[in-house]
């Protein structure tokens, strides 16, 4: 009987010890809290003692950066069980964009400020990179909402935003001409406007002399398709009015690029065929020795007539003596060319 009482007493002592130990180990920060009390508290009391406080929040899943370092702990930790605090942005911050741009604030914002200073760079990662004039417009011009903070996914088709521009354009009239509603078929998306370098005319480059200021310079009757690309279709008047040399009289080709580039003013004009068909003036001894056709062809109405003596001034008497006995010699340019074909 005595042994039985002793056993009962031992069990009671052990049970009380377990309860007592558990009571002393209780913490308001939760059962899984492993940090020693003296990291934040001292014997002065349970308030946080800033003199000995050594807890490093940067070693947690939520380093305190930017504005977070200045925030009152209680705003994120409403209870003393610190592990219950969420690390998701929306757990603390109201999503003013209403889930239209996702849940990660850090995609656009930093911990220092809500202001977004690199929206163009951020937008480059989307389906519609902001290039050209699109990089200068206000967000609300495309993303329309009552709060200006909702950024719903919108169509990337040009016509979705530019239907009014398309329908209002009269020179040329896009709707009447049946133009494509894909703006980038004709316009350069890297440009800052609809005209000038903003117009894509790659099928007939509008460079140098062809750099016209308005479409109607070439499209005179309002027709914007099926126009000939032949030089003569636009430059017949230039061809017919040219007198030095007279293109019509000499029956020159009507393909301007045979002699001209697209540089303004028609100069320089290079009749390269002259070397192979008549006489070398772009190569050999005469290369670079002349500047105008009339130096050799004084009669601009007949380019079959030429003179060597304008540059090569010789004395007939001395030439006759020097060429005495030479077959076919005569003191004429034609005879000079026959022997001195350089």
mmCIF file of C-alpha atoms in Angstrom, residues 2-282:
data_model
loop_
_atom_site.group_PDB
_atom_site.id
_atom_site.type_symbol
_atom_site.label_atom_id
_atom_site.label_comp_id
_atom_site.label_asym_id
_atom_site.label_seq_id
_atom_site.Cartn_x
_atom_site.Cartn_y
_atom_site.Cartn_z
ATOM 1 C CA UNK A 2 2.854 2.292 0.861
ATOM 2 C CA UNK A 3 4.552 1.621 -2.492
ATOM 3 C CA UNK A 4 1.309 2.368 -4.303
ATOM 4 C CA UNK A 5 1.045 5.807 -2.672
ATOM 5 C CA UNK A 6 4.641 6.540 -3.585
ATOM 6 C CA UNK A 7 3.908 5.693 -7.213
ATOM 7 C CA UNK A 8 0.862 7.948 -7.241
ATOM 8 C CA UNK A 9 2.930 10.784 -5.800
ATOM 9 C CA UNK A 10 5.664 10.360 -8.418
ATOM 10 C CA UNK A 11 3.142 10.443 -11.263
ATOM 11 C CA UNK A 12 1.592 13.601 -9.832
ATOM 12 C CA UNK A 13 4.995 15.259 -9.474
ATOM 13 C CA UNK A 14 5.916 14.394 -13.080
ATOM 14 C CA UNK A 15 2.583 15.660 -14.421
ATOM 15 C CA UNK A 16 2.896 18.889 -12.468
ATOM 16 C CA UNK A 17 6.467 19.328 -13.722
ATOM 17 C CA UNK A 18 5.348 18.936 -17.348
ATOM 18 C CA UNK A 19 2.584 21.498 -16.851
ATOM 19 C CA UNK A 20 4.958 23.836 -15.058
ATOM 20 C CA UNK A 21 7.609 23.545 -17.786
ATOM 21 C CA UNK A 22 5.000 24.098 -20.495
ATOM 22 C CA UNK A 23 3.678 27.132 -18.654
ATOM 23 C CA UNK A 24 7.130 28.669 -18.398
ATOM 24 C CA UNK A 25 7.831 27.958 -22.097
ATOM 25 C CA UNK A 26 4.696 29.725 -23.309
ATOM 26 C CA UNK A 27 5.286 32.651 -25.739
ATOM 27 C CA UNK A 28 2.772 35.045 -27.311
ATOM 28 C CA UNK A 29 4.646 34.686 -30.621
ATOM 29 C CA UNK A 30 3.457 31.153 -31.369
ATOM 30 C CA UNK A 31 4.781 27.649 -30.774
ATOM 31 C CA UNK A 32 7.162 27.750 -33.731
ATOM 32 C CA UNK A 33 8.899 30.948 -32.676
ATOM 33 C CA UNK A 34 12.582 30.022 -32.197
ATOM 34 C CA UNK A 35 14.198 33.380 -31.493
ATOM 35 C CA UNK A 36 15.567 34.014 -28.021
ATOM 36 C CA UNK A 37 13.711 36.605 -25.929
ATOM 37 C CA UNK A 38 16.857 38.630 -25.254
ATOM 38 C CA UNK A 39 17.149 39.512 -28.950
ATOM 39 C CA UNK A 40 14.354 42.041 -28.440
ATOM 40 C CA UNK A 41 13.666 42.187 -24.685
ATOM 41 C CA UNK A 42 15.652 42.884 -21.527
ATOM 42 C CA UNK A 43 14.974 42.435 -17.835
ATOM 43 C CA UNK A 44 13.464 45.908 -17.826
ATOM 44 C CA UNK A 45 10.206 44.554 -19.205
ATOM 45 C CA UNK A 46 8.479 42.937 -22.163
ATOM 46 C CA UNK A 47 8.509 46.035 -24.338
ATOM 47 C CA UNK A 48 11.095 46.085 -27.132
ATOM 48 C CA UNK A 49 14.331 47.432 -25.722
ATOM 49 C CA UNK A 50 15.921 49.443 -28.535
ATOM 50 C CA UNK A 51 19.244 49.495 -26.688
ATOM 51 C CA UNK A 52 19.719 45.752 -27.033
ATOM 52 C CA UNK A 53 17.421 45.028 -30.006
ATOM 53 C CA UNK A 54 19.418 42.932 -32.508
ATOM 54 C CA UNK A 55 16.822 41.149 -34.651
ATOM 55 C CA UNK A 56 17.836 41.239 -38.348
ATOM 56 C CA UNK A 57 14.684 41.377 -40.485
ATOM 57 C CA UNK A 58 16.779 41.194 -43.654
ATOM 58 C CA UNK A 59 17.419 37.511 -42.947
ATOM 59 C CA UNK A 60 13.722 36.743 -43.192
ATOM 60 C CA UNK A 61 11.620 36.190 -46.314
ATOM 61 C CA UNK A 62 10.768 39.887 -46.256
ATOM 62 C CA UNK A 63 13.834 42.186 -46.060
ATOM 63 C CA UNK A 64 12.850 45.699 -45.004
ATOM 64 C CA UNK A 65 13.804 47.830 -48.005
ATOM 65 C CA UNK A 66 12.823 51.371 -48.940
ATOM 66 C CA UNK A 67 9.594 52.542 -47.309
ATOM 67 C CA UNK A 68 9.176 49.189 -45.548
ATOM 68 C CA UNK A 69 12.095 50.066 -43.270
ATOM 69 C CA UNK A 70 10.160 53.099 -41.979
ATOM 70 C CA UNK A 71 6.849 51.321 -41.430
ATOM 71 C CA UNK A 72 5.458 50.600 -37.965
ATOM 72 C CA UNK A 73 5.768 46.871 -37.210
ATOM 73 C CA UNK A 74 2.099 46.665 -36.190
ATOM 74 C CA UNK A 75 0.928 47.658 -39.671
ATOM 75 C CA UNK A 76 2.267 44.367 -41.013
ATOM 76 C CA UNK A 77 2.083 42.323 -37.798
ATOM 77 C CA UNK A 78 -1.377 43.000 -36.318
ATOM 78 C CA UNK A 79 -0.880 40.059 -33.911
ATOM 79 C CA UNK A 80 2.128 38.895 -31.911
ATOM 80 C CA UNK A 81 2.363 35.713 -33.960
ATOM 81 C CA UNK A 82 4.762 37.164 -36.488
ATOM 82 C CA UNK A 83 4.726 34.129 -38.777
ATOM 83 C CA UNK A 84 1.123 34.934 -39.695
ATOM 84 C CA UNK A 85 2.214 38.054 -41.594
ATOM 85 C CA UNK A 86 1.888 37.671 -45.376
ATOM 86 C CA UNK A 87 4.612 38.616 -47.832
ATOM 87 C CA UNK A 88 2.302 39.159 -50.811
ATOM 88 C CA UNK A 89 1.924 42.823 -51.781
ATOM 89 C CA UNK A 90 -1.866 42.672 -51.839
ATOM 90 C CA UNK A 91 -1.938 41.408 -48.245
ATOM 91 C CA UNK A 92 -1.031 44.934 -47.132
ATOM 92 C CA UNK A 93 -1.645 47.117 -50.164
ATOM 93 C CA UNK A 94 -4.958 47.665 -51.908
ATOM 94 C CA UNK A 95 -4.795 46.648 -55.563
ATOM 95 C CA UNK A 96 -5.929 49.895 -57.183
ATOM 96 C CA UNK A 97 -5.459 48.269 -60.599
ATOM 97 C CA UNK A 98 -8.095 45.662 -59.721
ATOM 98 C CA UNK A 99 -6.033 42.679 -60.910
ATOM 99 C CA UNK A 100 -5.614 44.089 -64.428
ATOM 100 C CA UNK A 101 -1.805 44.027 -64.201
ATOM 101 C CA UNK A 102 -1.261 41.005 -61.959
ATOM 102 C CA UNK A 103 -0.490 40.700 -58.265
ATOM 103 C CA UNK A 104 3.212 41.583 -58.196
ATOM 104 C CA UNK A 105 3.660 45.266 -57.368
ATOM 105 C CA UNK A 106 7.411 45.000 -57.948
ATOM 106 C CA UNK A 107 6.862 44.512 -61.692
ATOM 107 C CA UNK A 108 6.272 48.261 -61.931
ATOM 108 C CA UNK A 109 6.900 49.736 -58.479
ATOM 109 C CA UNK A 110 9.878 49.762 -56.148
ATOM 110 C CA UNK A 111 9.881 49.723 -52.354
ATOM 111 C CA UNK A 112 10.918 53.381 -52.419
ATOM 112 C CA UNK A 113 7.878 54.842 -54.172
ATOM 113 C CA UNK A 114 4.639 54.063 -55.992
ATOM 114 C CA UNK A 115 5.696 56.331 -58.845
ATOM 115 C CA UNK A 116 6.604 54.480 -62.050
ATOM 116 C CA UNK A 117 9.508 56.120 -63.861
ATOM 117 C CA UNK A 118 10.329 53.434 -66.423
ATOM 118 C CA UNK A 119 6.917 52.585 -67.837
ATOM 119 C CA UNK A 120 8.276 52.540 -71.408
ATOM 120 C CA UNK A 121 10.879 49.907 -70.535
ATOM 121 C CA UNK A 122 8.291 47.868 -68.651
ATOM 122 C CA UNK A 123 5.893 48.044 -71.588
ATOM 123 C CA UNK A 124 8.610 46.628 -73.865
ATOM 124 C CA UNK A 125 7.973 43.250 -72.246
ATOM 125 C CA UNK A 126 4.322 43.312 -73.250
ATOM 126 C CA UNK A 127 2.586 42.378 -76.501
ATOM 127 C CA UNK A 128 2.814 46.014 -77.607
ATOM 128 C CA UNK A 129 6.251 47.646 -77.090
ATOM 129 C CA UNK A 130 6.049 51.444 -76.916
ATOM 130 C CA UNK A 131 8.109 52.673 -79.860
ATOM 131 C CA UNK A 132 8.001 55.850 -81.907
ATOM 132 C CA UNK A 133 5.179 58.209 -81.041
ATOM 133 C CA UNK A 134 3.541 55.538 -78.862
ATOM 134 C CA UNK A 135 6.270 56.126 -76.280
ATOM 135 C CA UNK A 136 5.091 59.719 -75.761
ATOM 136 C CA UNK A 137 1.341 59.301 -75.252
ATOM 137 C CA UNK A 138 -0.414 59.208 -71.889
ATOM 138 C CA UNK A 139 -1.445 55.750 -70.658
ATOM 139 C CA UNK A 140 -5.078 56.872 -70.428
ATOM 140 C CA UNK A 141 -5.241 57.520 -74.178
ATOM 141 C CA UNK A 142 -5.173 53.781 -74.750
ATOM 142 C CA UNK A 143 -6.192 52.356 -71.371
ATOM 143 C CA UNK A 144 -9.492 54.097 -70.726
ATOM 144 C CA UNK A 145 -11.207 53.606 -67.348
ATOM 145 C CA UNK A 146 -13.087 55.645 -64.750
ATOM 146 C CA UNK A 147 -10.144 55.595 -62.345
ATOM 147 C CA UNK A 148 -7.345 55.774 -64.961
ATOM 148 C CA UNK A 149 -5.754 52.974 -62.942
ATOM 149 C CA UNK A 150 -7.306 49.964 -64.618
ATOM 150 C CA UNK A 151 -5.150 48.619 -67.428
ATOM 151 C CA UNK A 152 -7.343 46.083 -69.146
ATOM 152 C CA UNK A 153 -5.791 44.011 -71.926
ATOM 153 C CA UNK A 154 -6.658 45.801 -75.159
ATOM 154 C CA UNK A 155 -6.303 44.886 -78.809
ATOM 155 C CA UNK A 156 -2.958 45.553 -80.482
ATOM 156 C CA UNK A 157 -4.613 46.113 -83.870
ATOM 157 C CA UNK A 158 -3.880 49.614 -85.191
ATOM 158 C CA UNK A 159 -7.486 50.213 -86.189
ATOM 159 C CA UNK A 160 -8.655 49.665 -82.622
ATOM 160 C CA UNK A 161 -7.154 53.047 -81.653
ATOM 161 C CA UNK A 162 -6.757 54.776 -85.001
ATOM 162 C CA UNK A 163 -10.099 54.217 -86.722
ATOM 163 C CA UNK A 164 -10.906 57.940 -86.409
ATOM 164 C CA UNK A 165 -7.560 58.892 -87.979
ATOM 165 C CA UNK A 166 -8.169 56.444 -90.816
ATOM 166 C CA UNK A 167 -11.704 57.618 -91.562
ATOM 167 C CA UNK A 168 -10.856 61.321 -91.281
ATOM 168 C CA UNK A 169 -7.894 61.208 -93.668
ATOM 169 C CA UNK A 170 -8.721 62.753 -97.038
ATOM 170 C CA UNK A 171 -5.323 63.182 -98.654
ATOM 171 C CA UNK A 172 -5.327 60.462 -99.644
ATOM 172 C CA UNK A 173 -8.803 59.267 -98.725
ATOM 173 C CA UNK A 174 -8.030 55.979 -97.003
ATOM 174 C CA UNK A 175 -11.579 54.670 -96.803
ATOM 175 C CA UNK A 176 -12.493 55.524 -100.411
ATOM 176 C CA UNK A 177 -9.234 54.059 -101.715
ATOM 177 C CA UNK A 178 -9.707 50.870 -99.719
ATOM 178 C CA UNK A 179 -6.377 51.190 -97.934
ATOM 179 C CA UNK A 180 -5.349 48.561 -95.421
ATOM 180 C CA UNK A 181 -6.436 49.228 -91.839
ATOM 181 C CA UNK A 182 -3.024 48.040 -90.653
ATOM 182 C CA UNK A 183 -1.278 51.381 -90.232
ATOM 183 C CA UNK A 184 2.177 49.784 -90.301
ATOM 184 C CA UNK A 185 1.604 48.596 -93.873
ATOM 185 C CA UNK A 186 2.343 52.176 -94.927
ATOM 186 C CA UNK A 187 3.491 54.068 -91.838
ATOM 187 C CA UNK A 188 6.730 53.656 -89.928
ATOM 188 C CA UNK A 189 5.994 52.727 -86.298
ATOM 189 C CA UNK A 190 9.367 54.151 -85.249
ATOM 190 C CA UNK A 191 8.442 57.610 -86.501
ATOM 191 C CA UNK A 192 6.944 60.481 -84.531
ATOM 192 C CA UNK A 193 4.247 61.285 -87.068
ATOM 193 C CA UNK A 194 2.134 60.041 -89.942
ATOM 194 C CA UNK A 195 4.101 61.835 -92.669
ATOM 195 C CA UNK A 196 7.687 62.336 -93.801
ATOM 196 C CA UNK A 197 9.930 59.544 -92.584
ATOM 197 C CA UNK A 198 6.833 58.081 -90.992
ATOM 198 C CA UNK A 199 5.540 56.871 -94.342
ATOM 199 C CA UNK A 200 6.623 53.483 -95.620
ATOM 200 C CA UNK A 201 7.012 53.739 -99.400
ATOM 201 C CA UNK A 202 9.583 50.951 -99.755
ATOM 202 C CA UNK A 203 8.054 49.692 -103.004
ATOM 203 C CA UNK A 204 9.222 52.999 -104.561
ATOM 204 C CA UNK A 205 11.743 54.736 -102.253
ATOM 205 C CA UNK A 206 10.969 58.428 -101.813
ATOM 206 C CA UNK A 207 14.572 59.562 -101.526
ATOM 207 C CA UNK A 208 16.536 62.554 -102.796
ATOM 208 C CA UNK A 209 14.760 63.977 -105.862
ATOM 209 C CA UNK A 210 11.738 61.779 -105.184
ATOM 210 C CA UNK A 211 11.368 63.087 -101.624
ATOM 211 C CA UNK A 212 8.092 64.888 -102.292
ATOM 212 C CA UNK A 213 6.151 66.761 -99.628
ATOM 213 C CA UNK A 214 2.687 65.539 -100.554
ATOM 214 C CA UNK A 215 1.200 62.463 -102.209
ATOM 215 C CA UNK A 216 -0.653 64.452 -104.886
ATOM 216 C CA UNK A 217 2.656 65.494 -106.444
ATOM 217 C CA UNK A 218 2.659 62.080 -108.106
ATOM 218 C CA UNK A 219 -0.874 60.860 -107.477
ATOM 219 C CA UNK A 220 -2.521 63.716 -109.334
ATOM 220 C CA UNK A 221 -5.874 62.096 -110.075
ATOM 221 C CA UNK A 222 -6.522 60.553 -106.678
ATOM 222 C CA UNK A 223 -5.430 57.094 -107.808
ATOM 223 C CA UNK A 224 -3.074 55.365 -105.405
ATOM 224 C CA UNK A 225 -2.656 51.996 -107.029
ATOM 225 C CA UNK A 226 -1.592 50.805 -110.449
ATOM 226 C CA UNK A 227 0.589 53.825 -111.242
ATOM 227 C CA UNK A 228 3.506 53.156 -113.572
ATOM 228 C CA UNK A 229 6.993 53.138 -112.083
ATOM 229 C CA UNK A 230 8.524 54.044 -115.429
ATOM 230 C CA UNK A 231 10.505 57.293 -115.275
ATOM 231 C CA UNK A 232 8.883 58.662 -118.416
ATOM 232 C CA UNK A 233 5.385 58.439 -116.915
ATOM 233 C CA UNK A 234 6.283 61.299 -114.551
ATOM 234 C CA UNK A 235 9.231 62.948 -116.295
ATOM 235 C CA UNK A 236 8.033 63.226 -119.892
ATOM 236 C CA UNK A 237 7.930 67.026 -119.631
ATOM 237 C CA UNK A 238 11.504 67.104 -118.297
ATOM 238 C CA UNK A 239 12.640 64.841 -121.132
ATOM 239 C CA UNK A 240 10.932 66.861 -123.875
ATOM 240 C CA UNK A 241 12.103 70.250 -122.585
ATOM 241 C CA UNK A 242 15.779 69.336 -122.180
ATOM 242 C CA UNK A 243 17.945 71.038 -124.804
ATOM 243 C CA UNK A 244 21.472 70.427 -123.561
ATOM 244 C CA UNK A 245 21.591 67.816 -124.862
ATOM 245 C CA UNK A 246 18.309 67.674 -126.743
ATOM 246 C CA UNK A 247 16.942 64.310 -125.662
ATOM 247 C CA UNK A 248 14.225 64.104 -128.310
ATOM 248 C CA UNK A 249 16.427 65.057 -131.251
ATOM 249 C CA UNK A 250 19.111 62.616 -130.186
ATOM 250 C CA UNK A 251 16.536 59.924 -129.476
ATOM 251 C CA UNK A 252 17.853 59.287 -125.973
ATOM 252 C CA UNK A 253 16.399 56.468 -123.933
ATOM 253 C CA UNK A 254 13.373 57.377 -121.802
ATOM 254 C CA UNK A 255 14.768 55.433 -118.851
ATOM 255 C CA UNK A 256 16.177 58.304 -116.789
ATOM 256 C CA UNK A 257 18.381 56.026 -114.681
ATOM 257 C CA UNK A 258 20.466 55.171 -117.758
ATOM 258 C CA UNK A 259 22.213 58.503 -117.210
ATOM 259 C CA UNK A 260 20.838 60.048 -114.022
ATOM 260 C CA UNK A 261 20.589 59.199 -110.341
ATOM 261 C CA UNK A 262 17.681 60.332 -108.157
ATOM 262 C CA UNK A 263 19.659 63.307 -106.862
ATOM 263 C CA UNK A 264 17.804 66.628 -107.246
ATOM 264 C CA UNK A 265 18.580 68.730 -110.318
ATOM 265 C CA UNK A 266 19.414 65.780 -112.601
ATOM 266 C CA UNK A 267 23.140 66.214 -111.932
ATOM 267 C CA UNK A 268 25.536 64.607 -112.215
ATOM 268 C CA UNK A 269 24.499 62.956 -115.474
ATOM 269 C CA UNK A 270 26.637 60.015 -116.563
ATOM 270 C CA UNK A 271 26.322 58.542 -120.021
ATOM 271 C CA UNK A 272 28.490 55.501 -119.309
ATOM 272 C CA UNK A 273 27.501 53.840 -122.575
ATOM 273 C CA UNK A 274 29.687 56.408 -124.326
ATOM 274 C CA UNK A 275 32.796 54.343 -123.505
ATOM 275 C CA UNK A 276 31.579 51.146 -125.147
ATOM 276 C CA UNK A 277 29.544 52.642 -127.992
ATOM 277 C CA UNK A 278 31.655 55.601 -129.091
ATOM 278 C CA UNK A 279 34.747 56.815 -127.286
ATOM 279 C CA UNK A 280 36.196 56.363 -123.811
ATOM 280 C CA UNK A 281 35.501 59.464 -121.736
ATOM 281 C CA UNK A 282 34.849 57.794 -118.341
#
